Amino acid sequence: MNRTAPAFPDDLLERWGVRNAELVADTRSSGVYRVRLADGSYAIAKLLKPSGLHEMPGMDFLAWRAGLGAAKLLDRHDTACLLEDAGTLTLRQYRQSQGEAAANAVIADLVKNLHAPSPEKPPAGLVPLERHFRSLFEGAARTEVSELSSVLRRCEKIAEALLQAQTDIRPLHGDLHHDNIVGDTGRGWLAIDPQGLWGDPAYDVANIFGNPDGAFAEIIEPARIMTLARLFSEILGCSKEKILRYAAAHAGLSVCWSMENGDTLSRGGNAFERFTFAKVVMPLVGEA
């Protein structure tokens, strides 16, 4: 055991045959370990804290996917989860060396795998998009009159219309972005850390528009936005406008999440970047 890490629970050591556990992250919501098992293989152990129980629907999603397009859920015991070690190479790192087009090709293939049909019945505990967007509806209502309130209310209007017209409702990863796509273990690129949502598949690519971290100048470039819209509309079989409208709605939601966590619209923060993206994408969907 790593002596600097919090003690790994004895019952899990025995249950999973853990021979060594290295603490990878200790956050408000979970403790994450890379563990070596009795057969010499590695896995990821995620021990959810009380503030991390919202991640349980994501574990249901992984169990349902059974490894297709996503890391496998190997075992679950109460709020402790043993996951396939999907590797350490993130798509953000890959994009830095191989470029935007190569990264987009990875995303396209991954989305196809994540949305491929499953013989299993969808989990019952997935979060409906209507509930997922609650922070946007609440944030738009309480924001004082300003440019921010105007943008959030337009995002709210877009979200309401989209949610009322959902089609092909299915399980969604819910948090796809370049740091949640990993691939250097021989299984190809895999999605990790899903939220586990239930709704229109067009929402599952909305977060890609605001990523990766550190690429803000490209994120707000209309040419890139339209390239992604064309790519995702072809993959998901829907209009470019629908893809863009979900991207705009998600940007408003992300602003609200960030501000709930104490962020402001100061330049360089997530709220500022998502707010700026929303202002750029609105004219592309006739919401100027």
mmCIF file of C-alpha atoms in Angstrom:
data_model
loop_
_atom_site.group_PDB
_atom_site.id
_atom_site.type_symbol
_atom_site.label_atom_id
_atom_site.label_comp_id
_atom_site.label_asym_id
_atom_site.label_seq_id
_atom_site.Cartn_x
_atom_site.Cartn_y
_atom_site.Cartn_z
ATOM 1 C CA MET A 1 0.000 0.000 0.000
ATOM 2 C CA ASN A 2 1.021 3.621 -0.574
ATOM 3 C CA ARG A 3 1.650 4.844 2.968
ATOM 4 C CA THR A 4 0.786 8.456 2.103
ATOM 5 C CA ALA A 5 -2.697 7.532 0.898
ATOM 6 C CA PRO A 6 -5.788 7.116 3.098
ATOM 7 C CA ALA A 7 -6.104 3.501 4.143
ATOM 8 C CA PHE A 8 -7.783 1.377 1.499
ATOM 9 C CA PRO A 9 -10.730 -0.466 3.121
ATOM 10 C CA ASP A 10 -9.805 -3.959 4.291
ATOM 11 C CA ASP A 11 -13.036 -5.497 3.027
ATOM 12 C CA LEU A 12 -12.312 -4.232 -0.485
ATOM 13 C CA LEU A 13 -8.734 -5.458 -0.334
ATOM 14 C CA GLU A 14 -10.106 -8.933 0.219
ATOM 15 C CA ARG A 15 -13.112 -8.699 -2.103
ATOM 16 C CA TRP A 16 -11.066 -7.512 -5.098
ATOM 17 C CA GLY A 17 -7.767 -9.181 -4.298
ATOM 18 C CA VAL A 18 -5.941 -5.854 -4.212
ATOM 19 C CA ARG A 19 -2.172 -6.199 -3.784
ATOM 20 C CA ASN A 20 -1.279 -2.535 -4.077
ATOM 21 C CA ALA A 21 -3.300 0.689 -4.184
ATOM 22 C CA GLU A 22 -1.966 4.045 -5.326
ATOM 23 C CA LEU A 23 -4.069 7.118 -4.626
ATOM 24 C CA VAL A 24 -4.625 8.958 -7.926
ATOM 25 C CA ALA A 25 -7.087 11.616 -6.734
ATOM 26 C CA ASP A 26 -8.807 12.568 -3.507
ATOM 27 C CA THR A 27 -11.655 14.949 -4.317
ATOM 28 C CA ARG A 28 -14.746 16.236 -2.577
ATOM 29 C CA SER A 29 -16.778 13.466 -4.206
ATOM 30 C CA SER A 30 -14.491 10.421 -4.259
ATOM 31 C CA GLY A 31 -11.160 8.766 -3.631
ATOM 32 C CA VAL A 32 -9.687 7.268 -6.803
ATOM 33 C CA TYR A 33 -6.995 4.572 -6.719
ATOM 34 C CA ARG A 34 -5.062 2.686 -9.340
ATOM 35 C CA VAL A 35 -4.892 -0.824 -7.914
ATOM 36 C CA ARG A 36 -2.895 -3.924 -8.800
ATOM 37 C CA LEU A 37 -4.906 -7.120 -8.518
ATOM 38 C CA ALA A 38 -3.817 -10.635 -7.580
ATOM 39 C CA ASP A 39 -3.339 -11.648 -11.229
ATOM 40 C CA GLY A 40 -1.001 -8.705 -11.828
ATOM 41 C CA SER A 41 -3.503 -6.659 -13.822
ATOM 42 C CA TYR A 42 -4.431 -3.085 -12.968
ATOM 43 C CA ALA A 43 -7.820 -1.498 -12.351
ATOM 44 C CA ILE A 44 -9.291 1.722 -11.015
ATOM 45 C CA ALA A 45 -11.079 1.758 -7.674
ATOM 46 C CA LYS A 46 -13.437 4.669 -7.143
ATOM 47 C CA LEU A 47 -14.745 5.065 -3.613
ATOM 48 C CA LEU A 48 -17.625 7.528 -3.634
ATOM 49 C CA LYS A 49 -18.113 9.891 -0.718
ATOM 50 C CA PRO A 50 -21.560 11.145 0.394
ATOM 51 C CA SER A 51 -21.170 14.217 -1.854
ATOM 52 C CA GLY A 52 -20.363 11.947 -4.796
ATOM 53 C CA LEU A 53 -23.468 9.779 -4.789
ATOM 54 C CA HIS A 54 -24.732 11.671 -7.845
ATOM 55 C CA GLU A 55 -22.193 9.570 -9.776
ATOM 56 C CA MET A 56 -24.118 6.350 -9.182
ATOM 57 C CA PRO A 57 -26.241 6.728 -12.346
ATOM 58 C CA GLY A 58 -22.955 6.922 -14.255
ATOM 59 C CA MET A 59 -21.982 3.553 -12.823
ATOM 60 C CA ASP A 60 -25.339 2.173 -13.950
ATOM 61 C CA PHE A 61 -24.543 3.474 -17.426
ATOM 62 C CA LEU A 62 -21.157 1.713 -17.433
ATOM 63 C CA ALA A 63 -22.733 -1.547 -16.310
ATOM 64 C CA TRP A 64 -25.289 -1.265 -19.117
ATOM 65 C CA ARG A 65 -22.640 -0.466 -21.765
ATOM 66 C CA ALA A 66 -20.671 -3.587 -20.720
ATOM 67 C CA GLY A 67 -17.431 -2.225 -22.145
ATOM 68 C CA LEU A 68 -18.700 -1.062 -25.546
ATOM 69 C CA GLY A 69 -17.257 2.415 -26.011
ATOM 70 C CA ALA A 70 -16.704 2.868 -22.281
ATOM 71 C CA ALA A 71 -14.575 1.517 -19.469
ATOM 72 C CA LYS A 72 -16.002 -1.653 -17.937
ATOM 73 C CA LEU A 73 -17.554 -1.684 -14.499
ATOM 74 C CA LEU A 74 -15.856 -4.759 -13.047
ATOM 75 C CA ASP A 75 -17.598 -4.820 -9.674
ATOM 76 C CA ARG A 76 -19.616 -2.613 -7.366
ATOM 77 C CA HIS A 77 -20.004 -2.904 -3.621
ATOM 78 C CA ASP A 78 -22.294 -0.300 -2.072
ATOM 79 C CA THR A 79 -20.684 2.994 -3.159
ATOM 80 C CA ALA A 80 -17.304 1.494 -4.064
ATOM 81 C CA CYS A 81 -16.694 0.688 -7.722
ATOM 82 C CA LEU A 82 -13.960 -1.310 -9.426
ATOM 83 C CA LEU A 83 -13.405 -0.120 -12.982
ATOM 84 C CA GLU A 84 -11.342 -1.136 -15.953
ATOM 85 C CA ASP A 85 -8.099 0.851 -16.153
ATOM 86 C CA ALA A 86 -8.678 2.645 -19.466
ATOM 87 C CA GLY A 87 -5.146 4.059 -19.564
ATOM 88 C CA THR A 88 -3.468 7.404 -19.074
ATOM 89 C CA LEU A 89 -3.423 8.963 -22.563
ATOM 90 C CA THR A 90 -6.274 11.462 -22.781
ATOM 91 C CA LEU A 91 -7.768 12.722 -26.007
ATOM 92 C CA ARG A 92 -6.645 16.211 -25.018
ATOM 93 C CA GLN A 93 -3.027 15.020 -25.041
ATOM 94 C CA TYR A 94 -3.585 13.169 -28.315
ATOM 95 C CA ARG A 95 -5.076 16.292 -29.893
ATOM 96 C CA GLN A 96 -2.030 18.330 -28.883
ATOM 97 C CA SER A 97 0.244 16.009 -30.848
ATOM 98 C CA GLN A 98 -2.050 14.851 -33.680
ATOM 99 C CA GLY A 99 -4.364 17.806 -34.224
ATOM 100 C CA GLU A 100 -8.065 18.640 -34.176
ATOM 101 C CA ALA A 101 -9.097 16.493 -37.164
ATOM 102 C CA ALA A 102 -7.530 13.359 -35.672
ATOM 103 C CA ALA A 103 -9.190 14.010 -32.316
ATOM 104 C CA ASN A 104 -12.571 14.572 -33.965
ATOM 105 C CA ALA A 105 -12.252 11.245 -35.792
ATOM 106 C CA VAL A 106 -11.744 9.545 -32.416
ATOM 107 C CA ILE A 107 -14.812 11.260 -30.994
ATOM 108 C CA ALA A 108 -16.895 10.260 -34.009
ATOM 109 C CA ASP A 109 -16.011 6.570 -33.648
ATOM 110 C CA LEU A 110 -16.516 6.654 -29.886
ATOM 111 C CA VAL A 111 -19.968 8.220 -30.121
ATOM 112 C CA LYS A 112 -20.990 5.510 -32.588
ATOM 113 C CA ASN A 113 -19.879 2.842 -30.088
ATOM 114 C CA LEU A 114 -21.492 4.547 -27.100
ATOM 115 C CA HIS A 115 -24.792 4.796 -28.948
ATOM 116 C CA ALA A 116 -24.752 1.337 -30.474
ATOM 117 C CA PRO A 117 -27.779 -0.767 -29.476
ATOM 118 C CA SER A 118 -27.542 -2.956 -26.398
ATOM 119 C CA PRO A 119 -29.422 -6.212 -25.806
ATOM 120 C CA GLU A 120 -29.801 -5.198 -22.162
ATOM 121 C CA LYS A 121 -32.683 -3.193 -20.773
ATOM 122 C CA PRO A 122 -31.628 0.415 -19.968
ATOM 123 C CA PRO A 123 -31.023 1.112 -16.272
ATOM 124 C CA ALA A 124 -33.907 2.589 -14.324
ATOM 125 C CA GLY A 125 -31.827 5.082 -12.343
ATOM 126 C CA LEU A 126 -30.581 7.330 -15.151
ATOM 127 C CA VAL A 127 -31.171 11.076 -14.767
ATOM 128 C CA PRO A 128 -33.706 12.607 -17.208
ATOM 129 C CA LEU A 129 -32.448 15.632 -19.113
ATOM 130 C CA GLU A 130 -35.287 17.697 -17.653
ATOM 131 C CA ARG A 131 -33.776 17.224 -14.179
ATOM 132 C CA HIS A 132 -30.224 17.613 -15.492
ATOM 133 C CA PHE A 133 -31.045 21.118 -16.751
ATOM 134 C CA ARG A 134 -32.547 22.277 -13.455
ATOM 135 C CA SER A 135 -29.596 24.546 -12.599
ATOM 136 C CA LEU A 136 -30.090 26.475 -15.840
ATOM 137 C CA PHE A 137 -33.791 27.009 -15.174
ATOM 138 C CA GLU A 138 -33.111 28.133 -11.603
ATOM 139 C CA GLY A 139 -30.102 30.254 -12.535
ATOM 140 C CA ALA A 140 -31.876 32.046 -15.358
ATOM 141 C CA ALA A 141 -34.765 32.900 -13.039
ATOM 142 C CA ARG A 142 -32.660 34.442 -10.253
ATOM 143 C CA THR A 143 -30.004 36.284 -12.282
ATOM 144 C CA GLU A 144 -30.373 40.078 -12.117
ATOM 145 C CA VAL A 145 -31.051 41.966 -15.350
ATOM 146 C CA SER A 146 -27.799 42.111 -17.285
ATOM 147 C CA GLU A 147 -26.123 40.741 -20.392
ATOM 148 C CA LEU A 148 -25.642 37.494 -18.440
ATOM 149 C CA SER A 149 -29.336 37.221 -17.598
ATOM 150 C CA SER A 150 -30.249 37.871 -21.230
ATOM 151 C CA VAL A 151 -27.981 35.082 -22.448
ATOM 152 C CA LEU A 152 -29.098 32.634 -19.766
ATOM 153 C CA ARG A 153 -32.761 33.270 -20.526
ATOM 154 C CA ARG A 154 -32.167 32.626 -24.215
ATOM 155 C CA CYS A 155 -30.336 29.404 -23.291
ATOM 156 C CA GLU A 156 -33.265 28.495 -21.042
ATOM 157 C CA LYS A 157 -35.729 29.120 -23.883
ATOM 158 C CA ILE A 158 -33.681 26.918 -26.227
ATOM 159 C CA ALA A 159 -33.413 24.157 -23.600
ATOM 160 C CA GLU A 160 -37.145 24.165 -22.899
ATOM 161 C CA ALA A 161 -37.976 23.802 -26.599
ATOM 162 C CA LEU A 162 -35.428 21.018 -27.058
ATOM 163 C CA LEU A 163 -36.615 19.065 -24.033
ATOM 164 C CA GLN A 164 -40.213 19.208 -25.218
ATOM 165 C CA ALA A 165 -39.224 17.833 -28.628
ATOM 166 C CA GLN A 166 -36.801 15.043 -27.691
ATOM 167 C CA THR A 167 -36.582 12.064 -30.038
ATOM 168 C CA ASP A 168 -34.944 8.642 -29.898
ATOM 169 C CA ILE A 169 -34.552 8.953 -26.120
ATOM 170 C CA ARG A 170 -31.826 6.662 -24.810
ATOM 171 C CA PRO A 171 -29.084 6.310 -22.147
ATOM 172 C CA LEU A 172 -26.421 8.997 -22.465
ATOM 173 C CA HIS A 173 -22.882 9.325 -21.147
ATOM 174 C CA GLY A 174 -23.664 12.945 -20.305
ATOM 175 C CA ASP A 175 -20.142 14.306 -19.803
ATOM 176 C CA LEU A 176 -18.143 13.603 -22.940
ATOM 177 C CA HIS A 177 -15.064 15.772 -23.310
ATOM 178 C CA HIS A 178 -11.408 15.368 -24.201
ATOM 179 C CA ASP A 179 -10.268 14.452 -20.664
ATOM 180 C CA ASN A 180 -12.999 11.830 -20.285
ATOM 181 C CA ILE A 181 -11.847 9.940 -23.383
ATOM 182 C CA VAL A 182 -8.810 7.769 -22.712
ATOM 183 C CA GLY A 183 -7.014 5.177 -24.776
ATOM 184 C CA ASP A 184 -3.644 3.483 -24.532
ATOM 185 C CA THR A 185 -4.367 -0.002 -23.195
ATOM 186 C CA GLY A 186 -5.063 -1.997 -26.364
ATOM 187 C CA ARG A 187 -8.859 -1.647 -26.135
ATOM 188 C CA GLY A 188 -8.919 1.556 -28.136
ATOM 189 C CA TRP A 189 -10.434 4.828 -27.002
ATOM 190 C CA LEU A 190 -12.874 4.543 -24.101
ATOM 191 C CA ALA A 191 -15.160 6.968 -22.305
ATOM 192 C CA ILE A 192 -14.810 7.317 -18.546
ATOM 193 C CA ASP A 193 -16.669 9.182 -15.782
ATOM 194 C CA PRO A 194 -20.189 9.252 -17.266
ATOM 195 C CA GLN A 195 -23.036 11.087 -15.566
ATOM 196 C CA GLY A 196 -25.631 8.558 -16.672
ATOM 197 C CA LEU A 197 -28.431 10.554 -18.292
ATOM 198 C CA TRP A 198 -31.632 9.708 -20.167
ATOM 199 C CA GLY A 199 -32.609 11.789 -23.163
ATOM 200 C CA ASP A 200 -32.043 12.909 -26.722
ATOM 201 C CA PRO A 201 -28.710 11.643 -28.142
ATOM 202 C CA ALA A 202 -27.934 15.092 -29.590
ATOM 203 C CA TYR A 203 -27.159 16.264 -26.049
ATOM 204 C CA ASP A 204 -24.326 13.752 -25.683
ATOM 205 C CA VAL A 205 -22.007 15.769 -27.942
ATOM 206 C CA ALA A 206 -22.890 19.223 -26.557
ATOM 207 C CA ASN A 207 -19.980 19.325 -24.110
ATOM 208 C CA ILE A 208 -17.411 18.658 -26.848
ATOM 209 C CA PHE A 209 -17.979 22.171 -28.221
ATOM 210 C CA GLY A 210 -16.604 23.775 -25.041
ATOM 211 C CA ASN A 211 -13.509 21.582 -24.862
ATOM 212 C CA PRO A 212 -10.652 20.826 -24.543
ATOM 213 C CA ASP A 213 -9.313 22.933 -21.691
ATOM 214 C CA GLY A 214 -6.768 25.451 -22.877
ATOM 215 C CA ALA A 215 -8.217 25.830 -26.383
ATOM 216 C CA PHE A 216 -10.544 28.782 -25.775
ATOM 217 C CA ALA A 217 -9.536 30.711 -28.913
ATOM 218 C CA GLU A 218 -10.446 27.693 -31.056
ATOM 219 C CA ILE A 219 -13.598 26.910 -29.075
ATOM 220 C CA ILE A 220 -15.178 30.250 -29.964
ATOM 221 C CA GLU A 221 -14.146 30.075 -33.623
ATOM 222 C CA PRO A 222 -17.336 29.778 -35.755
ATOM 223 C CA ALA A 223 -15.577 27.590 -38.348
ATOM 224 C CA ARG A 224 -14.737 24.971 -35.702
ATOM 225 C CA ILE A 225 -18.246 25.140 -34.273
ATOM 226 C CA MET A 226 -19.779 24.467 -37.688
ATOM 227 C CA THR A 227 -17.299 21.661 -38.430
ATOM 228 C CA LEU A 228 -18.339 19.881 -35.239
ATOM 229 C CA ALA A 229 -22.020 20.494 -35.960
ATOM 230 C CA ARG A 230 -21.722 18.896 -39.409
ATOM 231 C CA LEU A 231 -19.776 15.925 -38.025
ATOM 232 C CA PHE A 232 -22.207 15.202 -35.204
ATOM 233 C CA SER A 233 -25.319 15.726 -37.301
ATOM 234 C CA GLU A 234 -24.100 13.044 -39.706
ATOM 235 C CA ILE A 235 -23.277 10.607 -36.895
ATOM 236 C CA LEU A 236 -26.540 11.099 -34.997
ATOM 237 C CA GLY A 237 -28.825 11.594 -37.983
ATOM 238 C CA CYS A 238 -30.249 14.946 -36.962
ATOM 239 C CA SER A 239 -29.975 18.554 -38.115
ATOM 240 C CA LYS A 240 -26.955 20.770 -37.539
ATOM 241 C CA GLU A 241 -29.301 23.276 -35.925
ATOM 242 C CA LYS A 242 -30.374 20.752 -33.294
ATOM 243 C CA ILE A 243 -26.742 19.959 -32.457
ATOM 244 C CA LEU A 244 -25.933 23.666 -32.159
ATOM 245 C CA ARG A 245 -28.974 24.394 -30.029
ATOM 246 C CA TYR A 246 -28.010 21.671 -27.562
ATOM 247 C CA ALA A 247 -24.484 23.123 -27.489
ATOM 248 C CA ALA A 248 -25.913 26.559 -26.674
ATOM 249 C CA ALA A 249 -28.248 25.186 -23.988
ATOM 250 C CA HIS A 250 -25.399 23.240 -22.396
ATOM 251 C CA ALA A 251 -23.177 26.330 -22.387
ATOM 252 C CA GLY A 252 -25.796 28.159 -20.327
ATOM 253 C CA LEU A 253 -26.099 25.190 -17.981
ATOM 254 C CA SER A 254 -22.314 25.094 -17.558
ATOM 255 C CA VAL A 255 -22.260 28.808 -16.704
ATOM 256 C CA CYS A 256 -24.825 28.185 -13.962
ATOM 257 C CA TRP A 257 -22.910 25.216 -12.548
ATOM 258 C CA SER A 258 -19.709 27.254 -12.435
ATOM 259 C CA MET A 259 -21.383 30.173 -10.698
ATOM 260 C CA GLU A 260 -22.973 27.829 -8.151
ATOM 261 C CA ASN A 261 -19.415 26.770 -7.312
ATOM 262 C CA GLY A 262 -18.266 30.347 -6.781
ATOM 263 C CA ASP A 263 -16.934 31.173 -10.255
ATOM 264 C CA THR A 264 -17.528 34.608 -11.742
ATOM 265 C CA LEU A 265 -17.462 36.021 -15.244
ATOM 266 C CA SER A 266 -13.843 37.084 -14.835
ATOM 267 C CA ARG A 267 -11.751 36.400 -17.924
ATOM 268 C CA GLY A 268 -10.118 32.979 -17.948
ATOM 269 C CA GLY A 269 -12.678 31.163 -15.807
ATOM 270 C CA ASN A 270 -15.046 28.443 -16.994
ATOM 271 C CA ALA A 271 -18.121 30.668 -16.563
ATOM 272 C CA PHE A 272 -16.576 33.364 -18.755
ATOM 273 C CA GLU A 273 -15.565 30.874 -21.458
ATOM 274 C CA ARG A 274 -18.949 29.153 -21.601
ATOM 275 C CA PHE A 275 -20.724 32.539 -21.523
ATOM 276 C CA THR A 276 -18.606 33.743 -24.428
ATOM 277 C CA PHE A 277 -19.243 30.524 -26.370
ATOM 278 C CA ALA A 278 -22.994 30.926 -25.858
ATOM 279 C CA LYS A 279 -22.832 34.445 -27.315
ATOM 280 C CA VAL A 280 -20.900 33.160 -30.334
ATOM 281 C CA VAL A 281 -23.151 30.190 -31.071
ATOM 282 C CA MET A 282 -26.484 32.002 -30.634
ATOM 283 C CA PRO A 283 -26.344 33.813 -34.017
ATOM 284 C CA LEU A 284 -25.557 30.487 -35.698
ATOM 285 C CA VAL A 285 -28.989 29.206 -34.629
ATOM 286 C CA GLY A 286 -30.891 32.438 -35.234
ATOM 287 C CA GLU A 287 -30.837 33.529 -31.597
ATOM 288 C CA ALA A 288 -28.840 36.765 -31.958
#
